mmCIF file of C-alpha atoms in Angstrom:
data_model
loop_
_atom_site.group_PDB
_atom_site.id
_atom_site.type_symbol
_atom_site.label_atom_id
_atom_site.label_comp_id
_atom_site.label_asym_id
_atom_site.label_seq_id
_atom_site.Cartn_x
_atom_site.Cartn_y
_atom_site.Cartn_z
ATOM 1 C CA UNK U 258 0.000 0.000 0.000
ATOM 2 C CA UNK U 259 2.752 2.206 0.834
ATOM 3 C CA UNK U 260 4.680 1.433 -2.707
ATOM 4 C CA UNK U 261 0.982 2.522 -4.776
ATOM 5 C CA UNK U 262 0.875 5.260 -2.705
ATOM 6 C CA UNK U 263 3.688 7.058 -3.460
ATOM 7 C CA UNK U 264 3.568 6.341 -7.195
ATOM 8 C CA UNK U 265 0.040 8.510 -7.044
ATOM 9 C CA UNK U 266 1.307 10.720 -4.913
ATOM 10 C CA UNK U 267 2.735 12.393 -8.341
ATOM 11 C CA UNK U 268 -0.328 11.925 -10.171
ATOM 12 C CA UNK U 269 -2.533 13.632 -7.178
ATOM 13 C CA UNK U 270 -0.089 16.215 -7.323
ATOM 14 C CA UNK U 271 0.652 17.256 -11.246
ATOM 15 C CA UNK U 272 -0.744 20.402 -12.137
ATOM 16 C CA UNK U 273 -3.137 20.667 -14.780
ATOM 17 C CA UNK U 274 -2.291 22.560 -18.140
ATOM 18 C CA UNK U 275 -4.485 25.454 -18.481
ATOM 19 C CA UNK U 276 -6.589 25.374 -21.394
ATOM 20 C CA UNK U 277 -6.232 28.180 -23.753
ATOM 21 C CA UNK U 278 -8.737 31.101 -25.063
ATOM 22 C CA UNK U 279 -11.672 29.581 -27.257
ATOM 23 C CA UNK U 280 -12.135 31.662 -30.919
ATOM 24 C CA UNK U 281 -15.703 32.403 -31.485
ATOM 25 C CA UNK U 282 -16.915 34.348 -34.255
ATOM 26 C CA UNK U 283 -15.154 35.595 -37.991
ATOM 27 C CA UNK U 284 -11.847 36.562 -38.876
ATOM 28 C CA UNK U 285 -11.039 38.273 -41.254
ATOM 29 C CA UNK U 286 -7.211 38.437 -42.293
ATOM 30 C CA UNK U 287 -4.799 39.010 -45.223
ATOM 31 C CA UNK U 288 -2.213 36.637 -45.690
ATOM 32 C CA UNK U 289 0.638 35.838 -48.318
ATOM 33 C CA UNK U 290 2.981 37.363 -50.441
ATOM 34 C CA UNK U 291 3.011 41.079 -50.562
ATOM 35 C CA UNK U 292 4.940 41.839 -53.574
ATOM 36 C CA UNK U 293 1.686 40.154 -55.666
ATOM 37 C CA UNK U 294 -1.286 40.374 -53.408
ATOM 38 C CA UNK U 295 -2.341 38.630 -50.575
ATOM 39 C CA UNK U 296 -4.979 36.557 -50.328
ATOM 40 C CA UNK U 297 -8.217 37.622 -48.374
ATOM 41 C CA UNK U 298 -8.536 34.646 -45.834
ATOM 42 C CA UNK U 299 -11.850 34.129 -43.340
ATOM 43 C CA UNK U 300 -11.122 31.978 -40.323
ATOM 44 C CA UNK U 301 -14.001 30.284 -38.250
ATOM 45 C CA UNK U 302 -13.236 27.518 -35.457
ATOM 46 C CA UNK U 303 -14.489 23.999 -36.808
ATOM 47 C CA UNK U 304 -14.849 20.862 -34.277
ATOM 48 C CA UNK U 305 -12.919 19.732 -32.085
ATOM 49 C CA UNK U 306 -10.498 22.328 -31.080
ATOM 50 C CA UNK U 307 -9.921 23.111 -35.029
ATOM 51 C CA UNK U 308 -10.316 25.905 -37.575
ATOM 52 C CA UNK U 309 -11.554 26.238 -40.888
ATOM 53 C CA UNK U 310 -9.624 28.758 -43.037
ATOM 54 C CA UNK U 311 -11.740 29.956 -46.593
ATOM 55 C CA UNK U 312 -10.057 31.943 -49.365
ATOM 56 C CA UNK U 313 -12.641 35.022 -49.879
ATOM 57 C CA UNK U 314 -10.592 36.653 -52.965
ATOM 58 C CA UNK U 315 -7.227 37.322 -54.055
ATOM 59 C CA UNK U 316 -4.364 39.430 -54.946
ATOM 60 C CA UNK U 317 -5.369 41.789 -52.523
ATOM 61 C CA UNK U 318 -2.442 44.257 -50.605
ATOM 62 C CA UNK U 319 -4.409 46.201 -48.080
ATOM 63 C CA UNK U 320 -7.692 46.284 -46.639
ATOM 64 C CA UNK U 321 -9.502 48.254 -43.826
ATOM 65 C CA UNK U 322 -12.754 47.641 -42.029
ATOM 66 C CA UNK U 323 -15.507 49.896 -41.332
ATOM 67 C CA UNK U 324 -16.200 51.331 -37.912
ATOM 68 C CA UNK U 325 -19.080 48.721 -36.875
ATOM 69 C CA UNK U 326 -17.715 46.256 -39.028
ATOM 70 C CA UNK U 327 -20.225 45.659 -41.842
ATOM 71 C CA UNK U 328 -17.809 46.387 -45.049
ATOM 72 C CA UNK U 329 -14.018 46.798 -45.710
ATOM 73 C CA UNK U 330 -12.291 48.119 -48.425
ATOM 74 C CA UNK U 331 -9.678 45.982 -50.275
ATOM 75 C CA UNK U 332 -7.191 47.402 -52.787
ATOM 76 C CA UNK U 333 -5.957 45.085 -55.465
ATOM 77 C CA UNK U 334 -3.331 46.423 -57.998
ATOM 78 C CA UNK U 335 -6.270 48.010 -60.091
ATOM 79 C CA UNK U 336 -8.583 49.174 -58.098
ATOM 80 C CA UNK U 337 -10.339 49.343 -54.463
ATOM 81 C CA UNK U 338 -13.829 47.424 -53.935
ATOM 82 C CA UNK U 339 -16.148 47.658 -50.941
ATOM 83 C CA UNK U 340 -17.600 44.353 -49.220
ATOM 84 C CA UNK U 341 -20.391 43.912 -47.208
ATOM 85 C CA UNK U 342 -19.696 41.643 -44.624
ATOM 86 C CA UNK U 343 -23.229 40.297 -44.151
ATOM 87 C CA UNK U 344 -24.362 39.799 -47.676
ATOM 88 C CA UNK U 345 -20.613 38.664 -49.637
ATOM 89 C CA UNK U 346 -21.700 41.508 -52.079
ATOM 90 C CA UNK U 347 -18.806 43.646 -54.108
ATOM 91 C CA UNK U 348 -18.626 47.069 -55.432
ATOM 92 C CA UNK U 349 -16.077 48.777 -57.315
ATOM 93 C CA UNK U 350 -15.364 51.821 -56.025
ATOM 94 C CA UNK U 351 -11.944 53.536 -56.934
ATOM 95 C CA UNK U 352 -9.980 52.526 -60.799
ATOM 96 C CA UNK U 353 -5.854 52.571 -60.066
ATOM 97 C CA UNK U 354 -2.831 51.468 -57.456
ATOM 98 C CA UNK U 355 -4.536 52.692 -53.805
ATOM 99 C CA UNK U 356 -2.889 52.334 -50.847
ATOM 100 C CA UNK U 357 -2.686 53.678 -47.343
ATOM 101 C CA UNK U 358 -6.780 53.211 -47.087
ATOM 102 C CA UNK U 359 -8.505 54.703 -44.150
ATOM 103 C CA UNK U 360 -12.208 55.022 -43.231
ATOM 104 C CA UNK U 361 -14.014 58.131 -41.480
ATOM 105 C CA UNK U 362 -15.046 57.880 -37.964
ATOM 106 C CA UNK U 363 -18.826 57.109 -38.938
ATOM 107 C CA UNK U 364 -18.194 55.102 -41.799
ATOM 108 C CA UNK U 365 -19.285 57.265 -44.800
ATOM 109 C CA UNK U 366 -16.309 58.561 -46.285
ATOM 110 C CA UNK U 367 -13.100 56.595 -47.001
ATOM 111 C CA UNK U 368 -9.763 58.194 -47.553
ATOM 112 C CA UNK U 369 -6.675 56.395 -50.255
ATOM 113 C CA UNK U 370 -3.200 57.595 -51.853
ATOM 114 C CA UNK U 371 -2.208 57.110 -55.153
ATOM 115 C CA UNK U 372 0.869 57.599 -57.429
ATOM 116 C CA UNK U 373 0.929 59.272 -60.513
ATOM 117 C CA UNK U 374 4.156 60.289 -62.293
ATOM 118 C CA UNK U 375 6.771 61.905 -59.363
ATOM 119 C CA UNK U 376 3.550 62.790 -57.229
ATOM 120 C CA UNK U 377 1.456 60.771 -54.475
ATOM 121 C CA UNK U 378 -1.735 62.184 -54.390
ATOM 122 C CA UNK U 379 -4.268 62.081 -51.272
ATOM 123 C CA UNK U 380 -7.994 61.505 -51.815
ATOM 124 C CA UNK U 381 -11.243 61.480 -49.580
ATOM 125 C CA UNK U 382 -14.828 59.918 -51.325
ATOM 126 C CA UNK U 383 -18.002 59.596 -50.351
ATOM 127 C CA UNK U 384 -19.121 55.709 -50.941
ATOM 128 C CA UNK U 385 -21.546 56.624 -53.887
ATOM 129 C CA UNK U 386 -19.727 60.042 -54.749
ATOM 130 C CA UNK U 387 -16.775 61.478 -56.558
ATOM 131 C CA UNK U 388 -13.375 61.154 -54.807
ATOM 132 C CA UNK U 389 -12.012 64.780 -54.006
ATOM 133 C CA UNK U 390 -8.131 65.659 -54.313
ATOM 134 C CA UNK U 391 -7.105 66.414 -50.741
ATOM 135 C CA UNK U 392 -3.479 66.721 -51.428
ATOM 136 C CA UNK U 393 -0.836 65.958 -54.435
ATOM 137 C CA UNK U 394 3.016 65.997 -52.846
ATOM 138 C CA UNK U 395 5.230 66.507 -55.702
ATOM 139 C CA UNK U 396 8.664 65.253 -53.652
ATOM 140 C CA UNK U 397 7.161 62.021 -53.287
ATOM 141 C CA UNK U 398 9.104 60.595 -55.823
ATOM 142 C CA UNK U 399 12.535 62.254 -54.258
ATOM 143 C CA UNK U 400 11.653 60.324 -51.347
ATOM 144 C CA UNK U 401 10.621 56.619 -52.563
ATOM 145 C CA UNK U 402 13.328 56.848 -56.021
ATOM 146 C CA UNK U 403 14.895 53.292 -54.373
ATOM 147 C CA UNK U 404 11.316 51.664 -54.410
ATOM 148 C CA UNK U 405 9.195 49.649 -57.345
ATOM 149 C CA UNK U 406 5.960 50.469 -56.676
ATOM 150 C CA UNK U 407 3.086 52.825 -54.990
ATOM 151 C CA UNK U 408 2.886 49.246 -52.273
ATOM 152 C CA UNK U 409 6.421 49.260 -51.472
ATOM 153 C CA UNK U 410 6.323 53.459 -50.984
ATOM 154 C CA UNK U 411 3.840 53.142 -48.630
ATOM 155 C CA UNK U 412 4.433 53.584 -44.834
ATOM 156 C CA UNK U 413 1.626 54.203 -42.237
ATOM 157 C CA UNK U 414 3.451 56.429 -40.655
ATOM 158 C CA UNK U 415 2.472 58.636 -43.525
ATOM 159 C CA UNK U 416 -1.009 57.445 -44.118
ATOM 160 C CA UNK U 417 -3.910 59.688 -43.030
ATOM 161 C CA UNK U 418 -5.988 59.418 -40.164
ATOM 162 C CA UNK U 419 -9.517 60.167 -39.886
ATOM 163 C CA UNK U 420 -10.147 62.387 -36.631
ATOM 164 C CA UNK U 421 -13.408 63.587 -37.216
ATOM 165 C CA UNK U 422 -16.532 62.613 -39.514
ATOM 166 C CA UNK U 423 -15.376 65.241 -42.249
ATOM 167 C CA UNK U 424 -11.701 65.901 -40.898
ATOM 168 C CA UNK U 425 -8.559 63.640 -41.544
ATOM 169 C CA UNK U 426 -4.807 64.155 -40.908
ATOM 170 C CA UNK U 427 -1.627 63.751 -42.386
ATOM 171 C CA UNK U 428 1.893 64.484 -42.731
ATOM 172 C CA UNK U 429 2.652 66.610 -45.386
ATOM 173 C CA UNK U 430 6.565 67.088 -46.679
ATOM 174 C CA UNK U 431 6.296 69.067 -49.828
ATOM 175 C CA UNK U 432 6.496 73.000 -49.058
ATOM 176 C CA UNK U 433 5.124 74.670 -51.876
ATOM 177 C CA UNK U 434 2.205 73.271 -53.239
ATOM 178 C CA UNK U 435 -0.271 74.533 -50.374
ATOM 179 C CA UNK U 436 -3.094 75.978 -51.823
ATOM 180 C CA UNK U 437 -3.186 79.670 -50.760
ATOM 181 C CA UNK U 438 0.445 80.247 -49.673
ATOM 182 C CA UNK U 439 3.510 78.638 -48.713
ATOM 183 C CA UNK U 440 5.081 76.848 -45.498
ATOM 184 C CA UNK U 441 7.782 75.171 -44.070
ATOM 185 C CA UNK U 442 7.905 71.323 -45.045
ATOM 186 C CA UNK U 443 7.860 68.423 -42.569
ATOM 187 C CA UNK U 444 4.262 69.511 -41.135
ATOM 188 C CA UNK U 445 0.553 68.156 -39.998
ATOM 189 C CA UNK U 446 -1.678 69.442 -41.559
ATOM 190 C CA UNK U 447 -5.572 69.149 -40.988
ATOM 191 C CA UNK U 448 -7.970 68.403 -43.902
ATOM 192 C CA UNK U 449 -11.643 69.543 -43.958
ATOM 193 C CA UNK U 450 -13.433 67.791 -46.683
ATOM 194 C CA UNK U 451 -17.319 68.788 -45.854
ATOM 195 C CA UNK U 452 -17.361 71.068 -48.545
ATOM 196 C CA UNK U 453 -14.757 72.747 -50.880
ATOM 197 C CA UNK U 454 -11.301 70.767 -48.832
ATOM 198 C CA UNK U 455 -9.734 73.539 -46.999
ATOM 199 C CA UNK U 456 -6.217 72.842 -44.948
ATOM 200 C CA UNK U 457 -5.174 74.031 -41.636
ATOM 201 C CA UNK U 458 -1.279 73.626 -40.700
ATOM 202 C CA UNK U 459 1.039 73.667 -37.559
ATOM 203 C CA UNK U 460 4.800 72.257 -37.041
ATOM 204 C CA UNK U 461 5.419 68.672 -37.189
ATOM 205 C CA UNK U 462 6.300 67.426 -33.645
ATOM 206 C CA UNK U 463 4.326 64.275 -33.817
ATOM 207 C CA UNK U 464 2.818 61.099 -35.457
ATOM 208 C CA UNK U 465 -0.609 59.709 -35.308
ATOM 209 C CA UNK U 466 -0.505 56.554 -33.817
ATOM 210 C CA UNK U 467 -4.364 55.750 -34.149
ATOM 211 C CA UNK U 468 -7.462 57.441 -33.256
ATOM 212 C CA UNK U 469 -10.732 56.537 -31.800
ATOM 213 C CA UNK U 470 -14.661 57.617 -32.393
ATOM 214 C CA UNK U 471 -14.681 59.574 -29.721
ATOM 215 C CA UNK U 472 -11.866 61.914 -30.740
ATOM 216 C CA UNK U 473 -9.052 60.691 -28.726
ATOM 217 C CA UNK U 474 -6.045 59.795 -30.394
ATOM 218 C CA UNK U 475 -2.491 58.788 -28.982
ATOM 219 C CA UNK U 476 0.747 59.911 -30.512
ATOM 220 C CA UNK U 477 4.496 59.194 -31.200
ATOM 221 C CA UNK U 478 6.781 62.046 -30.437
ATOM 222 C CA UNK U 479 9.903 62.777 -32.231
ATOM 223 C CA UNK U 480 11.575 61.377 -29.015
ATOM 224 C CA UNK U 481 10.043 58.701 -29.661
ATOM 225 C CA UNK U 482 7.581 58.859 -26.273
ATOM 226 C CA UNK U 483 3.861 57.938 -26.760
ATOM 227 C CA UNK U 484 1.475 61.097 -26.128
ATOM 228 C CA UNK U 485 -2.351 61.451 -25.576
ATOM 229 C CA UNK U 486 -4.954 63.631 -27.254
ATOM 230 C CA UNK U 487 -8.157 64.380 -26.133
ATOM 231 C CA UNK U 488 -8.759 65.918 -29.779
ATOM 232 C CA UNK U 489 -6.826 66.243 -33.192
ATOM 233 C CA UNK U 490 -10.044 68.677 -34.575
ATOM 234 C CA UNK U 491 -8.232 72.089 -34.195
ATOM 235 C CA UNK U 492 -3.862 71.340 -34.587
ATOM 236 C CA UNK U 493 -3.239 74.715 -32.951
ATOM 237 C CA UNK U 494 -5.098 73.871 -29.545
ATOM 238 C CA UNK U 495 -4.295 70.125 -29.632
ATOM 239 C CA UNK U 496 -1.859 69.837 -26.543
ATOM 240 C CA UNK U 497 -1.298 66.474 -26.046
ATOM 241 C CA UNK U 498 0.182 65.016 -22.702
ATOM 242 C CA UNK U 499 2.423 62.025 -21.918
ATOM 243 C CA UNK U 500 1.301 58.719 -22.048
ATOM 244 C CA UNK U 501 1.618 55.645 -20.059
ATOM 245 C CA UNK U 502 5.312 54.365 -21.197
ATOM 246 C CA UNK U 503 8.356 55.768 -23.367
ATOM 247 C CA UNK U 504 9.324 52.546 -24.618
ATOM 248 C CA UNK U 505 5.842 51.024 -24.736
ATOM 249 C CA UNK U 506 4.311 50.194 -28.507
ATOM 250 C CA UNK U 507 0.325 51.043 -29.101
ATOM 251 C CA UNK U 508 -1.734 48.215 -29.939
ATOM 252 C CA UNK U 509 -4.884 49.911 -30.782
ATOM 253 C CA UNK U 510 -8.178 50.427 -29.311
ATOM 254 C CA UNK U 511 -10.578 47.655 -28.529
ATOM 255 C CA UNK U 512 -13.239 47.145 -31.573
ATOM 256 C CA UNK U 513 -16.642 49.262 -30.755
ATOM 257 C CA UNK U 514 -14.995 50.869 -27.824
ATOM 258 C CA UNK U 515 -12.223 53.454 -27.069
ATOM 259 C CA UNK U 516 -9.980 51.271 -24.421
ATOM 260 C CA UNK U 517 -6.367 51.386 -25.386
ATOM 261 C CA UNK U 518 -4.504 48.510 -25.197
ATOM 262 C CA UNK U 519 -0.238 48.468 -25.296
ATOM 263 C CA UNK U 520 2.599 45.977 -25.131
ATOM 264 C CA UNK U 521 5.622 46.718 -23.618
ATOM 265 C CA UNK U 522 8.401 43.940 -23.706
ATOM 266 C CA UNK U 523 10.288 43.159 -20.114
ATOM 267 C CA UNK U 524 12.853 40.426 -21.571
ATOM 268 C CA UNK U 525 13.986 38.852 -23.994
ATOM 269 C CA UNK U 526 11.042 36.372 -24.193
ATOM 270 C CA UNK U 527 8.115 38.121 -22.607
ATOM 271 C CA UNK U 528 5.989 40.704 -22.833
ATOM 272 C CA UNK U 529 3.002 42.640 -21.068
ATOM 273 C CA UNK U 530 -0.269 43.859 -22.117
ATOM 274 C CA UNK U 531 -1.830 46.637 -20.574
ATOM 275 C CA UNK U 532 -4.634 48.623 -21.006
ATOM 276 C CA UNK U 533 -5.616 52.451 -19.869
ATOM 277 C CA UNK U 534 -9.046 53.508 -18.430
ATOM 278 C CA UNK U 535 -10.085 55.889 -21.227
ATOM 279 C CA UNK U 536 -12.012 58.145 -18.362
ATOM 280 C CA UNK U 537 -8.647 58.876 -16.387
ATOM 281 C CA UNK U 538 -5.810 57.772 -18.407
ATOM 282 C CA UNK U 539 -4.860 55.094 -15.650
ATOM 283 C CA UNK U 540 -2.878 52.258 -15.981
ATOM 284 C CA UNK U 541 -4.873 49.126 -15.407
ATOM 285 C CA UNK U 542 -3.774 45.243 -14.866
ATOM 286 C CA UNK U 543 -1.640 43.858 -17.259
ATOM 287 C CA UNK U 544 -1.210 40.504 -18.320
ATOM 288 C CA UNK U 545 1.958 38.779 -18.529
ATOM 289 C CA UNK U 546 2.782 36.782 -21.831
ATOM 290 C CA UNK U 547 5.235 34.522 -22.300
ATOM 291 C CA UNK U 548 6.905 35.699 -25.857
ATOM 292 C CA UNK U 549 7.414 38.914 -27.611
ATOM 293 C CA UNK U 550 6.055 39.889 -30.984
ATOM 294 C CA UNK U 551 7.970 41.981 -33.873
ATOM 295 C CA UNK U 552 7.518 45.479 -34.606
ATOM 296 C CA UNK U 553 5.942 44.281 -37.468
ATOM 297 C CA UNK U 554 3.317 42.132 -35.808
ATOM 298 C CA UNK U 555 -0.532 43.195 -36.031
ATOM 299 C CA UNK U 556 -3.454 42.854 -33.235
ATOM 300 C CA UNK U 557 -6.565 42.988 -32.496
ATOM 301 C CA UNK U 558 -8.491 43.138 -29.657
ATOM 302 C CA UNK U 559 -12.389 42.378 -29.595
ATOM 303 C CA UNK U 560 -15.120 44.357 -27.894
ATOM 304 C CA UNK U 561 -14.857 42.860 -24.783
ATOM 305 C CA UNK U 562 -11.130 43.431 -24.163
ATOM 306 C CA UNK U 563 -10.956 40.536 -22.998
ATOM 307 C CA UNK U 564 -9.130 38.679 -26.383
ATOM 308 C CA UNK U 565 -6.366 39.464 -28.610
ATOM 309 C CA UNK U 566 -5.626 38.226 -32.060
ATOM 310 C CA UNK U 567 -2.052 38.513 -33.121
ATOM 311 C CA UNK U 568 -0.592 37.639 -36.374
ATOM 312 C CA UNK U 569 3.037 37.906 -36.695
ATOM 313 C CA UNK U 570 5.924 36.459 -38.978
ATOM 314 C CA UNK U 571 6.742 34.297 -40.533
ATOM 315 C CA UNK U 572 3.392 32.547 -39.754
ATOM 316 C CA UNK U 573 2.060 32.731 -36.642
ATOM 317 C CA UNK U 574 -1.385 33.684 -35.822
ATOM 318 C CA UNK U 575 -1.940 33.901 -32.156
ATOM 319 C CA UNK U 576 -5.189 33.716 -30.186
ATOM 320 C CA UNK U 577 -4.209 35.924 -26.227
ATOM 321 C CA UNK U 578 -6.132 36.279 -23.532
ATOM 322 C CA UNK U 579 -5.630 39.786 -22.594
ATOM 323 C CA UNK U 580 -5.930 39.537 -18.459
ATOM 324 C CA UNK U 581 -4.278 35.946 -18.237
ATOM 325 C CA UNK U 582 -1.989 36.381 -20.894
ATOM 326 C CA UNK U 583 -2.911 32.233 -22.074
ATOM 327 C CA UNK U 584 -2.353 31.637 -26.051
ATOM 328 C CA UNK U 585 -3.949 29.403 -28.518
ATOM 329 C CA UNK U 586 -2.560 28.988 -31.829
ATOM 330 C CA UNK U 587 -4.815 29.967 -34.223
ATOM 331 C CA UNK U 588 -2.496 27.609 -36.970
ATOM 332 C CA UNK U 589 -1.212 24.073 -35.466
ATOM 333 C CA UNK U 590 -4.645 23.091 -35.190
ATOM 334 C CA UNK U 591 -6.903 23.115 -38.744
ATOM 335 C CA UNK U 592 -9.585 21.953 -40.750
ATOM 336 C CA UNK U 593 -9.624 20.817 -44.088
ATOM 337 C CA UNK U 594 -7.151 20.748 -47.211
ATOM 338 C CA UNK U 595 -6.361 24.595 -47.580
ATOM 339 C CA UNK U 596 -5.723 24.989 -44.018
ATOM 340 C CA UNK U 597 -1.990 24.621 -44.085
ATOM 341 C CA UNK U 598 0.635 26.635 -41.986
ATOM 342 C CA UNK U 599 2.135 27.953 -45.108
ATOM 343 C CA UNK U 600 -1.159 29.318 -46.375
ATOM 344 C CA UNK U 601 -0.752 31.947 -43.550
ATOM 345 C CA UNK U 602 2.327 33.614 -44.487
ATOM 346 C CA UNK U 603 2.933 36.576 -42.387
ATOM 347 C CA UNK U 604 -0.966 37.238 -41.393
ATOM 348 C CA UNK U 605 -2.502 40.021 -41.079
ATOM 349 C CA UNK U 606 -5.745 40.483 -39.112
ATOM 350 C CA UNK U 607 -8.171 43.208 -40.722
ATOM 351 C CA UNK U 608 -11.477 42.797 -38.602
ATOM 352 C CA UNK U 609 -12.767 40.023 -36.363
ATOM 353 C CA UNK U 610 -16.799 39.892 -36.497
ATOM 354 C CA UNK U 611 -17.934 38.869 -33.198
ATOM 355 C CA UNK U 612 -20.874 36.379 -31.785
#
């Protein structure tokens, strides 16, 4: 009796593995080569602890959801189409090479770049009307002479961001094509695109690192320290204050809500996940996770903050639970003959539609 006991002792003793997050719902995510379009992937979770992966279109190299999720625009190398999530159906909206796509903060106007000869040129459109040019920057060229391609010139560090229903920002670099006058290069400038597009600029001290519905936006400095904004509406009063972290990275804000989430690595091979109260700008709990992810790596986290999806390269596509910091592979485990590993080359998740 004494021998069996001791050889369960062990046994009575083992701690259990926990189990990791569960997916539930759609994902939406671009994965493949870049160079010739991605492919336009939807993943749902099949039986059994699996997950079914379902090519929705290809060749695509950039797409953007709406605000509440119903549509997102996809650029291929001609042109950029709208879906609607809920039906499958496709419209054609914009003929050329788009990138850098962005959508206003209520979902009716949509915002592209586009190269033509030695200029980039930035556009806003209505879904059903005529796109309007917002800006053309004539040293574009100057500054992308060592790249192919509109794709490969594109950065979204110089992207525009939407800060208002009829208001987006961006960085502009050229100094003498402002419509009225002149000023310095290297600045932010404000677009108002309601009626005729007017521009409103200050000095450059700053980068948009994303904004939310509600106005509030958070900020790189040129130090390199993340800053907060109540509002980006008027440059001149903006005065944004420090953030949480210097050496911190923005995730983004949870989808339908305006909690910020960050990661900030503490080794070599961890990392921790915070988020900030958006009322008070406090630091809340953070989760500890066993790995750290490349600056390259994308996430999103769903409307209950509770989740994260990460995809990261070469081909990992990561499933986090954002206060326990467990993972679930959303690759080692799949369903059906398209499913492979390789099939999600450097992911990229675009929207996650929720049950």
């Amino acid at each position: 009796m004494i021998i069996v006991g001791c050889v369960m002792i062990p046994a009575c003793t083992q701690k259990t593995v926990p189990a990791g997050p569960k997916f539930k719902g759609r994902l939406l995510l671009l994965a493949g080569d870049n160079s010739t379009g991605k492919d336009l992937i939807e993943l749902t979770a099949g039986p059994n602890d699996t997950f079914n992966y379902a090519t929705v279109t290809s060749g695509v190299f950039e797409a953007a959801a709406n605000p509440d999720q119903t549509q997102i625009l996809y650029a291929t190398k001609d042109e950029i189409l709208a879906r609607d999530l809920r039906t499958g159906e496709v419209k054609p909206l914009v003929k050329g090479e788009s990138f850098c796509l962005a959508w206003s903060l209520d979902g009716k106007r949509f915002s592209y770049q586009q190269r033509s000869g030695s200029s980039t040129k930035l556009y806003a459109s209505d879904l059903d009307g005529p796109a309007k040019l917002v800006w053309e920057d004539l040293l574009a060229d100057n500054r992308s002479a060592n790249q192919s391609s509109a794709r490969q010139a594109a950065d979204s560090s110089g992207c525009a961001h939407w800060v208002a229903p009829d208001k987006l920002i961006f960085d502009r670099f050229g100094p003498s094509q402002k419509r009225g006058g002149d000023v310095k290069p290297n600045t932010t400038t404000l677009a108002i695109v309601s009626g005729s597009v007017k521009l409103e600029d200050t000095e450059k001290k700053w980068s948009v690192e994303g904004t939310c519905k509600t106005g509030n936006a958070f900020l790189r400095s040129q130090e390199g320290e993340i800053l907060i904004a109540k509002s980006l509406e008027n440059l001149k009063a903006a005065n944004p204050s420090s953030g949480p972290c210097s050496s911190c990275r923005f995730v983004g804000f949870a989808a339908q809500s305006c909690v910020p989430f960050f990661i900030e690595e503490n080794s070599r091979d961890s990392s921790d996940l915070f988020s900030l109260n958006p009322t008070n700008w406090q630091r809340l709990r953070a989760a500890h996770i066993g790995q750290t992810f490349s600056p390259a790596a994308s996430m999103l986290i769903n409307s209950s903050t509770r989740l994260m999806v990460v995809g990261d390269a070469p081909a990992s596509l990561l499933l986090v639970d954002t206060e326990s910091g467990d993972i679930t592979s959303l690759v080692s485990k799949s369903a059906g003959p398209s499913s492979s590993a390789g099939q999600l080359r450097a992911p990229v998740p675009v929207v996650w539609i929720e049950k």
